Amino acid sequence: MYVRKLFKFLTFSSFVAYVVDFEFLFFHYVVEIIDRYETVCVPESRRNDTIGYIQSADNKTCFRRLNVTKQMKQPIYVYYQLDNFYQNHRRYVKSRSDQQLEDPNSENDTSDCKPEDVTANGSAIVPCGLIAWSLFNDTYVFSRNSSPLAVNKTDISWKSDREHKFGKDVFPKNFQNGTLKGGAILNASIPLSEQEDLIVWMRTAALPTFRKLYGKIEQDLQPNDVIDVTLENNYNTYSFSGKKKLVLSTTSWLGGKNDFLGIAYLTVGGICFFLALCFTIVYLIKPRQLGDPSYLSWNRNPGGH
Amino acid sequence: MAGYRKRIKLRFRKLYSFSCCKSTFGDDHAQIGQRGYSRVVYCNEPDKPAAMKLDYRGNYVSTTKYTVVNFIPKALFEQFRRVANIYFLVVAFVSFSPLAPYSAPSIIVPLIVVIGATMVKEGVEDWRRRKQDIEANNRKVKVYVKNNTFNETKWKNLRVGDLVKVHKDEYFPADLLLLSSSDEDGICYVETMNLDGETNLKLKHSLEVTAPLCDEQSFQNFKAEIKCEDPNEHLYTFVGTFYYDGNQYPISPQQILLRDSKLKNTDYIYGVVIFTGHDTKVMQNATDPPSKRSEIERKMDKIVYVLFTTLILTSFTGSVFFGTETKKDISGGKYRRWYLRPDDTTVFYDPKRAPLAAFLHFLTGLMLYGYLIPISLYVSIEIVKVLQSIFINKDQDMYDEETDRPAYARTSNLSEELGQVYTILSDKTGTLTCNSMEFVKCSIAGVAYGRGMTEVERDLAKRRVYRPLEMDDSSSDAPVHIDDTVDSGKSIKGFNFRDKRLMNGQWVNEPHPDIIERFFLVLAICHTAIPEMDKESVEISYEAESPDEAAFVIAARELGFEFFERTQTTILLHELDHASGKIVARVYRLLHVLEFSSSRKRMSVIVRNEENQLLLLCKGADSVMFERLSPRGRHFEAKAREHIKRYAEAGLRTLVIAYRELSEDEFRTWEDEFLKAKTSVTAERDALADEVADKIERDLILLGVTAVEDKLQKGVPECIDKLAQAGIKIWVLTGDKIETAVNIGYACNLLRQGMKQIVITLDSPGIEALEKQGDKEAIARASLESVKKQIIEGGSQLSSAKESSIQFGLIIDGKSLAFALDKNLENLFLELAINCSSVICCRTSPKQKALVSVTKMVKIGTGKTTLAVGDGANDVGMLQEADIGVGISGVEGRQAVMASDYAIAQFRFLERLLLVHGHWCYRRIAMMICYFFYKNITFGFTLFWFEAYASFSGQPAYNDWYMSCYNVFFTSLPVIALGVFDQDVSARLCLKYPLLYQEGVQNILFSWPRIFGWMCNGVLSSIIIFFLTSNSIIDQAIRRDGQVADLEFLGVTMYTCVVWVVNCQMALSINYFTWIQHFFIWGSIAFWYIFLVVYGSLPPRVSSTAYKVLVEACVPSPLYWLTTLLVVISTLLPYFSYRAFQTEFRPMYHDIIQRRRSEGSEPEMPELPNQVKVRMHHLKANLRAE
């Protein structure tokens, strides 16, 4: 009965778990380079007032050097990773106007966007709302052995977003014109559907630590290659003590580097196996107190309940 | 003895007694015109201005709960009387404000669906009632119009004062005053089956003055006025005055024909409408049965409160965190989370007013975590219960072919309570027995006749303690069994008497033929039955007040004294003249009927026979009869007493038959006195008449004793045996003597071999001696003492036998019971009674009060579910008082059934109703509720965990519409399927292992630990779902093209996991799979994907964040599928292991049975699992401690 069912379940689960783990071991080969830069990119003299520094008009350029240890097959995805940034805050999530983004005629549909809805003189901001306003504005330029390494920034957003949520004939307007500057400035001559950084940013992240796609490097990187990154450290994560990381990663069929899932499967498989073993041992040592000891027929009579 | 249940009805019977007393103005008539007696009816002139001014209600009747106009508001009001629904309504209103974490339609739509479903159910039920009303309102009746004609009109058009003509076998359309009938005396017969359930005919007669108005012409100038009482619900009283031709005539209930009763044996009647529509007595009587709620539902409410508390706590926790987080957003002029613009914000997020923001957030939290409260729980349970009751109604095994009656669940909300019955209180007559009396034995002049074996005798014979009575008298005769069937040419209902010595006229050769003749004469004359000649077969059948009476008349007929006609003043018999040996017709002039009543316990008639002799013929209970015998009439007293004792032991109902001759003088003086008493206008008229009657019923001469058998219903012993095996305590309340009760107890397995009896009685010599002295106080004191002593003794017997497995049966008589129910003794008695497996209360008075108080005591005293079974009008109180009332729709009419919650045709169906349906329904509802809370907690808490990672801002992890569809679409149908179809073991096994029923009695499946277990399981599931999902997919790319998961992707993945987990959990919990369960479970999961595809393909304006999420984001991501698989496996693992562990090492009873079945071995009685045993002991111990 239940035990029989459980045994089937356990056997099945541990089997699945080990198959998945096998996949992880042999077919899921991913190389990842992570560089945390929010502190190193602040000059040492300014490190006790990082907020003052980031809000000043000083030059924010910063140079980083990344060492490639293993071969990385193209495409290599470039991500920025922010920490302690609540893109999932209710005020933040709601502060956008999908109508406005999609349709040039709904330009004034900005009721959800307060306080970034209209300029001082009452004309609508396109794109309105806190999400757009706080657009990430750090930039990265890569070079390998002094030769520039192109970063492809097209096709980094969801296709459906580009084609259906962000209008081809909607152009930024009055954006970042207010007294309080948020993040990046948009080129007013490029339609929103082509502003892929914005589109990526506007897909709000689920948790306070998140990665977003910056671009793709479409060349293989070899072991011992040295990558020089020239970055503009513009974005203020200092006021909320958020980390900033630059991530280069390859992918496999499973996506990026994912230790957790592998370990989880291993654990669950282990538990299943362990339980199955326990039950078997208990049977052998201490046969059923109730009724017929020949009950161990679960493997003799697999068609039962 | 003889039909104690009948006596209540008998009180109201005035049959034939009218001949000796003219209607007179009683005290009540003085009140006419005053308050409560103000109705005025202008006969035959409903259009008269004065009549129009009174504006009495029409005859239109509506029994519906709603009308077209008030349906919506009233039904809505009914719905929002539930706390949970109010909560959702408030939430729906608030959801229009910016407080709401989701869009308003997404909460309103499910609410509308849920409320709508319930309202549709209400509407359909009401529509059925409406159809019945329409049918009744449109029935046709003939009404007098000008020009001496009667035209047909609809019932609903009838007005007060109308003259109507009602034909044979038609129902009366309103309460009428009988003016005249096809009979020249103005007599008619009515059947009041629909009113009080009595099937016998009642005689009504018009006022003498109106009796001649018997054709159309006579109504031309008929004008009269009636002043009478206002509408009220008393069926058996009526006070009014008839003003006609300048005279006043009193109206009594004798002239009133009530709506819904039927005209019988009379071709037509004329009547005046007095009460119409809702003013009629039957409508005034129609009150809703008290609505009962089941134990589980009450507990469910508590759980809902627990959930509300949880809801408040989680919201509170959330808002505290939210408040502190928000407050930190501005510190010292610096903006922390600048991207939220804390400088320019609304009150909901204002760091400067953080406490207020936190409070408002608390309200948001209440809405967001509202998913903890299962919105569809109530409606699902209602749907399930309706379906369950349909199953009960349709059960072939509870269908009685003889009467063509299926079981009928009159209420649907007690089905699970059927699985938790701890005590059954049962009436005996008609419930355990058929209530069809059979004349089996008699003792005449000290000789016992009748050779049939009763069921009780057979049972006694089995126990080998019984020697049939006949052996004493005729030991030379062949063994009884052989004789049994010899001369039974055909079986006659009500007659099972087999004795060659009396049958076929052989009685003339017996030692005392004259006594035998008198004996049967009494049987043939002393009754109130009405003969009905069947024209085709020339057979005579009898309409009798009670089956006992019918049995007597039939017995007399079979033995040569055929009663064939009754007029108002005569009784005609076909008798065998034993001089000539021919059958001759004899006339007996009926002078007086001294009626049966529960206080008199006897009935007499005074007749004059053809020889001009005055005879008083009397039958009655032995307790009152023996003391009325004259010294010279006591020849056979000793023998008769002995026979009575033996008959009682054989489970028979006995009556003593006696007579006396009256002299003319004596009769005259007595008659004067009697008539005076009868026509007196004092309040104690009845008592006075009784007193006078008592004077003549003396100096009787004993003739003999009758014994009728009330056969046990088919299957009763087996059924009681099963119920007892199931551990249900059975109380039987009967009017029988102790000996009879004990023997019937044995016959129906209530008392079993090896069971010890504890008898509590007041029939001790000491008390009797006191009774003779007549000092009431002393008697009461002594009785109380004696009862107390006996109870304590019984208690000590019980406790000394505690360790052994001896069962006890308690037998207590009515008098002692009255004392035992005394406040001081009640607890003591209850403790004793609870520990006995059966209790027989004998000689209980038929009053409803006694039954109700016993029921109440058992219900409150045990604190457990009590079920009452009964079939008669006197059981109504008991049925309504008990947690569940089961009516037997037997011969006694519909009264009990109308007051019951479940109606069954035979007692034996109780076994299936309880052990199978009760068990299943209990299990289903318990599982269903637990599961409901589980699934909502699982869902609700994933939201909470997500909040913890969204700084408790109130952003839901899921799209609004996912959330609103959760309860309605993705998880509702499987749980309904569980509630309707699930069965742990088959019906056959339920009956085979009655002990399984204890799971319900002890409430094992719905105990707090189990409920909290499910809740914890829900919390655990939500933790596993949230943390595994978020950790698996967050940060890194979710597929080869480097895309990462966003909020929507996480939401969909989590939601997918929830839907899978919750439905798989259901699949694990279900014991009984058919394609329906598979369809619903896997269909729900599939529907989620279909929903996502459909919803996601709507334009982004509609689908918002869900736009193409499944097609574009999830399906191509292997991570999505792997995570789902991982989460499902790991969430099910804990519950699965627990169940496996439990079934293996601490199995519940049904686990054992299931396993046996799957192994194919079903031993007779598997041993009671230890924990159940322990619990049962605990139970007992607890009760003792109280």
PDB file of C-alpha atoms in Angstrom, chain B residues 410-581:
ATOM      1  CA  ARG B 410     -34.255  16.147   4.085  1.00  0.00           C
ATOM      2  CA  THR B 411     -31.309  18.216   5.051  1.00  0.00           C
ATOM      3  CA  SER B 412     -27.953  18.105   3.428  1.00  0.00           C
ATOM      4  CA  ASN B 413     -25.881  19.739   6.084  1.00  0.00           C
ATOM      5  CA  LEU B 414     -25.622  16.890   8.548  1.00  0.00           C
ATOM      6  CA  SER B 415     -24.205  14.166   6.358  1.00  0.00           C
ATOM      7  CA  GLU B 416     -20.838  14.031   8.093  1.00  0.00           C
ATOM      8  CA  GLU B 417     -22.510  14.045  11.459  1.00  0.00           C
ATOM      9  CA  LEU B 418     -23.930  10.665  10.521  1.00  0.00           C
ATOM     10  CA  GLY B 419     -20.424   9.321  10.843  1.00  0.00           C
ATOM     11  CA  GLN B 420     -19.998  10.479  14.409  1.00  0.00           C
ATOM     12  CA  VAL B 421     -23.029   9.161  16.199  1.00  0.00           C
ATOM     13  CA  TYR B 422     -22.259   8.183  19.754  1.00  0.00           C
ATOM     14  CA  THR B 423     -25.719   7.429  21.042  1.00  0.00           C
ATOM     15  CA  ILE B 424     -28.828   6.306  19.273  1.00  0.00           C
ATOM     16  CA  LEU B 425     -32.117   6.972  20.983  1.00  0.00           C
ATOM     17  CA  SER B 426     -34.848   4.903  19.532  1.00  0.00           C
ATOM     18  CA  ASP B 427     -38.502   4.651  19.987  1.00  0.00           C
ATOM     19  CA  LYS B 428     -39.703   1.067  19.991  1.00  0.00           C
ATOM     20  CA  THR B 429     -43.123   0.781  18.494  1.00  0.00           C
ATOM     21  CA  GLY B 430     -43.074   1.339  14.792  1.00  0.00           C
ATOM     22  CA  THR B 431     -39.383   1.973  14.795  1.00  0.00           C
ATOM     23  CA  LEU B 432     -37.961  -1.336  15.883  1.00  0.00           C
ATOM     24  CA  THR B 433     -41.250  -3.055  15.283  1.00  0.00           C
ATOM     25  CA  CYS B 434     -43.572  -2.919  12.319  1.00  0.00           C
ATOM     26  CA  ASN B 435     -46.403  -1.388  14.317  1.00  0.00           C
ATOM     27  CA  SER B 436     -48.704  -3.845  12.645  1.00  0.00           C
ATOM     28  CA  MET B 437     -50.237  -5.742  15.500  1.00  0.00           C
ATOM     29  CA  GLU B 438     -51.071  -9.361  15.212  1.00  0.00           C
ATOM     30  CA  PHE B 439     -53.461 -11.107  17.475  1.00  0.00           C
ATOM     31  CA  VAL B 440     -51.515 -14.203  18.507  1.00  0.00           C
ATOM     32  CA  LYS B 441     -52.694 -15.411  21.855  1.00  0.00           C
ATOM     33  CA  CYS B 442     -55.393 -15.037  24.364  1.00  0.00           C
ATOM     34  CA  SER B 443     -56.325 -16.400  27.707  1.00  0.00           C
ATOM     35  CA  ILE B 444     -60.021 -16.924  28.271  1.00  0.00           C
ATOM     36  CA  ALA B 445     -61.476 -18.156  31.479  1.00  0.00           C
ATOM     37  CA  GLY B 446     -58.048 -19.148  32.663  1.00  0.00           C
ATOM     38  CA  VAL B 447     -57.195 -21.213  29.621  1.00  0.00           C
ATOM     39  CA  ALA B 448     -54.392 -20.087  27.359  1.00  0.00           C
ATOM     40  CA  TYR B 449     -55.060 -20.302  23.652  1.00  0.00           C
ATOM     41  CA  GLY B 450     -52.873 -19.629  20.689  1.00  0.00           C
ATOM     42  CA  ARG B 451     -49.968 -21.710  19.501  1.00  0.00           C
ATOM     43  CA  GLY B 452     -47.969 -19.379  17.355  1.00  0.00           C
ATOM     44  CA  MET B 453     -44.414 -18.752  18.439  1.00  0.00           C
ATOM     45  CA  THR B 454     -43.439 -15.158  18.646  1.00  0.00           C
ATOM     46  CA  GLU B 455     -40.020 -13.970  17.640  1.00  0.00           C
ATOM     47  CA  VAL B 456     -39.199 -13.333  21.237  1.00  0.00           C
ATOM     48  CA  GLU B 457     -40.247 -16.835  22.169  1.00  0.00           C
ATOM     49  CA  ARG B 458     -38.081 -18.297  19.467  1.00  0.00           C
ATOM     50  CA  ASP B 459     -35.228 -16.236  20.778  1.00  0.00           C
ATOM     51  CA  LEU B 460     -35.954 -17.351  24.319  1.00  0.00           C
ATOM     52  CA  ALA B 461     -36.160 -20.938  23.177  1.00  0.00           C
ATOM     53  CA  LYS B 462     -32.746 -20.544  21.683  1.00  0.00           C
ATOM     54  CA  ARG B 463     -31.503 -19.462  25.050  1.00  0.00           C
ATOM     55  CA  ARG B 464     -33.227 -22.544  26.509  1.00  0.00           C
ATOM     56  CA  VAL B 465     -34.790 -20.808  29.410  1.00  0.00           C
ATOM     57  CA  TYR B 466     -38.244 -20.788  28.074  1.00  0.00           C
ATOM     58  CA  ARG B 467     -41.000 -23.332  28.079  1.00  0.00           C
ATOM     59  CA  PRO B 468     -43.944 -22.423  25.896  1.00  0.00           C
ATOM     60  CA  LEU B 469     -47.040 -21.665  27.841  1.00  0.00           C
ATOM     61  CA  GLU B 470     -49.259 -24.053  25.985  1.00  0.00           C
ATOM     62  CA  MET B 471     -47.398 -27.025  27.373  1.00  0.00           C
ATOM     63  CA  ASP B 472     -48.951 -26.403  30.761  1.00  0.00           C
ATOM     64  CA  ASP B 473     -52.441 -26.763  29.571  1.00  0.00           C
ATOM     65  CA  SER B 474     -52.270 -29.288  26.850  1.00  0.00           C
ATOM     66  CA  SER B 475     -49.195 -31.348  27.306  1.00  0.00           C
ATOM     67  CA  SER B 476     -50.894 -34.140  25.413  1.00  0.00           C
ATOM     68  CA  ASP B 477     -50.987 -32.029  22.289  1.00  0.00           C
ATOM     69  CA  ALA B 478     -48.533 -32.538  19.524  1.00  0.00           C
ATOM     70  CA  PRO B 479     -45.512 -30.247  19.623  1.00  0.00           C
ATOM     71  CA  VAL B 480     -46.513 -26.699  18.879  1.00  0.00           C
ATOM     72  CA  HIS B 481     -44.457 -26.303  15.782  1.00  0.00           C
ATOM     73  CA  ILE B 482     -46.364 -28.899  13.847  1.00  0.00           C
ATOM     74  CA  ASP B 483     -49.667 -27.289  14.586  1.00  0.00           C
ATOM     75  CA  ASP B 484     -48.324 -23.976  13.628  1.00  0.00           C
ATOM     76  CA  THR B 485     -49.250 -23.808  10.034  1.00  0.00           C
ATOM     77  CA  VAL B 486     -51.820 -26.511   9.617  1.00  0.00           C
ATOM     78  CA  ASP B 487     -54.962 -24.480   9.431  1.00  0.00           C
ATOM     79  CA  SER B 488     -53.539 -21.312   8.127  1.00  0.00           C
ATOM     80  CA  GLY B 489     -55.241 -21.384   4.780  1.00  0.00           C
ATOM     81  CA  LYS B 490     -54.347 -17.807   4.015  1.00  0.00           C
ATOM     82  CA  SER B 491     -52.500 -15.311   6.005  1.00  0.00           C
ATOM     83  CA  ILE B 492     -54.539 -12.430   7.301  1.00  0.00           C
ATOM     84  CA  LYS B 493     -52.898  -9.199   8.192  1.00  0.00           C
ATOM     85  CA  GLY B 494     -53.211  -8.547  11.863  1.00  0.00           C
ATOM     86  CA  PHE B 495     -54.186 -12.072  12.699  1.00  0.00           C
ATOM     87  CA  ASN B 496     -51.764 -14.809  13.526  1.00  0.00           C
ATOM     88  CA  PHE B 497     -53.807 -16.839  15.908  1.00  0.00           C
ATOM     89  CA  ARG B 498     -53.555 -20.580  15.490  1.00  0.00           C
ATOM     90  CA  ASP B 499     -55.550 -22.786  17.758  1.00  0.00           C
ATOM     91  CA  LYS B 500     -57.893 -25.497  16.648  1.00  0.00           C
ATOM     92  CA  ARG B 501     -59.782 -25.275  19.888  1.00  0.00           C
ATOM     93  CA  LEU B 502     -61.205 -21.900  19.060  1.00  0.00           C
ATOM     94  CA  MET B 503     -61.158 -21.633  15.319  1.00  0.00           C
ATOM     95  CA  ASN B 504     -63.885 -22.580  12.899  1.00  0.00           C
ATOM     96  CA  GLY B 505     -66.526 -22.406  15.571  1.00  0.00           C
ATOM     97  CA  GLN B 506     -64.928 -25.126  17.671  1.00  0.00           C
ATOM     98  CA  TRP B 507     -65.007 -22.879  20.733  1.00  0.00           C
ATOM     99  CA  VAL B 508     -68.534 -24.032  21.531  1.00  0.00           C
ATOM    100  CA  ASN B 509     -67.028 -27.289  22.709  1.00  0.00           C
ATOM    101  CA  GLU B 510     -64.694 -25.642  25.169  1.00  0.00           C
ATOM    102  CA  PRO B 511     -65.393 -25.647  28.906  1.00  0.00           C
ATOM    103  CA  HIS B 512     -66.780 -22.095  29.086  1.00  0.00           C
ATOM    104  CA  PRO B 513     -68.379 -21.233  25.746  1.00  0.00           C
ATOM    105  CA  ASP B 514     -70.432 -18.424  27.252  1.00  0.00           C
ATOM    106  CA  ILE B 515     -67.343 -16.673  28.540  1.00  0.00           C
ATOM    107  CA  ILE B 516     -65.622 -17.184  25.249  1.00  0.00           C
ATOM    108  CA  GLU B 517     -68.578 -15.657  23.472  1.00  0.00           C
ATOM    109  CA  ARG B 518     -68.596 -12.609  25.736  1.00  0.00           C
ATOM    110  CA  PHE B 519     -64.892 -12.294  25.283  1.00  0.00           C
ATOM    111  CA  PHE B 520     -65.142 -12.024  21.521  1.00  0.00           C
ATOM    112  CA  LEU B 521     -68.162  -9.818  21.814  1.00  0.00           C
ATOM    113  CA  VAL B 522     -66.084  -7.327  23.711  1.00  0.00           C
ATOM    114  CA  LEU B 523     -63.470  -7.484  21.018  1.00  0.00           C
ATOM    115  CA  ALA B 524     -66.072  -6.947  18.337  1.00  0.00           C
ATOM    116  CA  ILE B 525     -67.907  -4.106  20.007  1.00  0.00           C
ATOM    117  CA  CYS B 526     -65.594  -2.249  22.339  1.00  0.00           C
ATOM    118  CA  HIS B 527     -63.624  -0.144  19.841  1.00  0.00           C
ATOM    119  CA  THR B 528     -63.924   2.887  17.614  1.00  0.00           C
ATOM    120  CA  ALA B 529     -63.050   1.320  14.295  1.00  0.00           C
ATOM    121  CA  ILE B 530     -65.043   1.972  11.141  1.00  0.00           C
ATOM    122  CA  PRO B 531     -65.733  -0.895   8.766  1.00  0.00           C
ATOM    123  CA  GLU B 532     -65.101  -0.421   5.070  1.00  0.00           C
ATOM    124  CA  MET B 533     -66.705  -2.796   2.688  1.00  0.00           C
ATOM    125  CA  ASP B 534     -64.620  -3.634  -0.296  1.00  0.00           C
ATOM    126  CA  LYS B 535     -67.221  -3.834  -3.013  1.00  0.00           C
ATOM    127  CA  GLU B 536     -65.387  -6.291  -5.201  1.00  0.00           C
ATOM    128  CA  SER B 537     -64.242  -8.925  -2.783  1.00  0.00           C
ATOM    129  CA  VAL B 538     -67.010  -8.409  -0.195  1.00  0.00           C
ATOM    130  CA  GLU B 539     -64.206  -8.316   2.308  1.00  0.00           C
ATOM    131  CA  ILE B 540     -64.481  -5.998   5.205  1.00  0.00           C
ATOM    132  CA  SER B 541     -61.518  -3.965   6.227  1.00  0.00           C
ATOM    133  CA  TYR B 542     -61.346  -1.678   9.197  1.00  0.00           C
ATOM    134  CA  GLU B 543     -60.181   1.866   9.687  1.00  0.00           C
ATOM    135  CA  ALA B 544     -58.974   1.855  13.245  1.00  0.00           C
ATOM    136  CA  GLU B 545     -57.339   4.376  15.479  1.00  0.00           C
ATOM    137  CA  SER B 546     -54.569   2.049  16.367  1.00  0.00           C
ATOM    138  CA  PRO B 547     -53.273  -1.181  14.927  1.00  0.00           C
ATOM    139  CA  ASP B 548     -54.113  -2.899  18.219  1.00  0.00           C
ATOM    140  CA  GLU B 549     -57.749  -2.127  17.777  1.00  0.00           C
ATOM    141  CA  ALA B 550     -57.744  -3.322  14.194  1.00  0.00           C
ATOM    142  CA  ALA B 551     -56.169  -6.563  15.353  1.00  0.00           C
ATOM    143  CA  PHE B 552     -58.957  -7.117  17.858  1.00  0.00           C
ATOM    144  CA  VAL B 553     -61.740  -6.481  15.397  1.00  0.00           C
ATOM    145  CA  ILE B 554     -60.096  -8.736  12.868  1.00  0.00           C
ATOM    146  CA  ALA B 555     -59.620 -11.436  15.461  1.00  0.00           C
ATOM    147  CA  ALA B 556     -63.273 -11.218  16.389  1.00  0.00           C
ATOM    148  CA  ARG B 557     -64.206 -11.457  12.735  1.00  0.00           C
ATOM    149  CA  GLU B 558     -62.053 -14.475  12.151  1.00  0.00           C
ATOM    150  CA  LEU B 559     -63.530 -16.215  15.130  1.00  0.00           C
ATOM    151  CA  GLY B 560     -67.108 -15.627  14.092  1.00  0.00           C
ATOM    152  CA  PHE B 561     -68.077 -12.188  15.349  1.00  0.00           C
ATOM    153  CA  GLU B 562     -67.923 -10.075  12.252  1.00  0.00           C
ATOM    154  CA  PHE B 563     -68.416  -6.413  12.818  1.00  0.00           C
ATOM    155  CA  PHE B 564     -69.780  -5.104   9.528  1.00  0.00           C
ATOM    156  CA  GLU B 565     -71.608  -1.890  10.058  1.00  0.00           C
ATOM    157  CA  ARG B 566     -71.633   1.064  12.324  1.00  0.00           C
ATOM    158  CA  THR B 567     -74.168   3.800  12.471  1.00  0.00           C
ATOM    159  CA  GLN B 568     -74.178   6.604  14.930  1.00  0.00           C
ATOM    160  CA  THR B 569     -76.062   4.645  17.500  1.00  0.00           C
ATOM    161  CA  THR B 570     -75.684   1.020  16.553  1.00  0.00           C
ATOM    162  CA  ILE B 571     -73.109  -1.605  15.896  1.00  0.00           C
ATOM    163  CA  LEU B 572     -74.028  -4.504  13.696  1.00  0.00           C
ATOM    164  CA  LEU B 573     -72.396  -7.903  13.938  1.00  0.00           C
ATOM    165  CA  HIS B 574     -72.633 -11.133  12.072  1.00  0.00           C
ATOM    166  CA  GLU B 575     -72.647 -13.735  14.740  1.00  0.00           C
ATOM    167  CA  LEU B 576     -72.764 -17.440  14.863  1.00  0.00           C
ATOM    168  CA  ASP B 577     -75.845 -18.461  16.680  1.00  0.00           C
ATOM    169  CA  HIS B 578     -74.685 -21.529  18.505  1.00  0.00           C
ATOM    170  CA  ALA B 579     -78.086 -22.888  19.028  1.00  0.00           C
ATOM    171  CA  SER B 580     -78.927 -23.032  15.360  1.00  0.00           C
ATOM    172  CA  GLY B 581     -75.377 -23.007  14.027  1.00  0.00           C
TER     173      GLY B 581
END
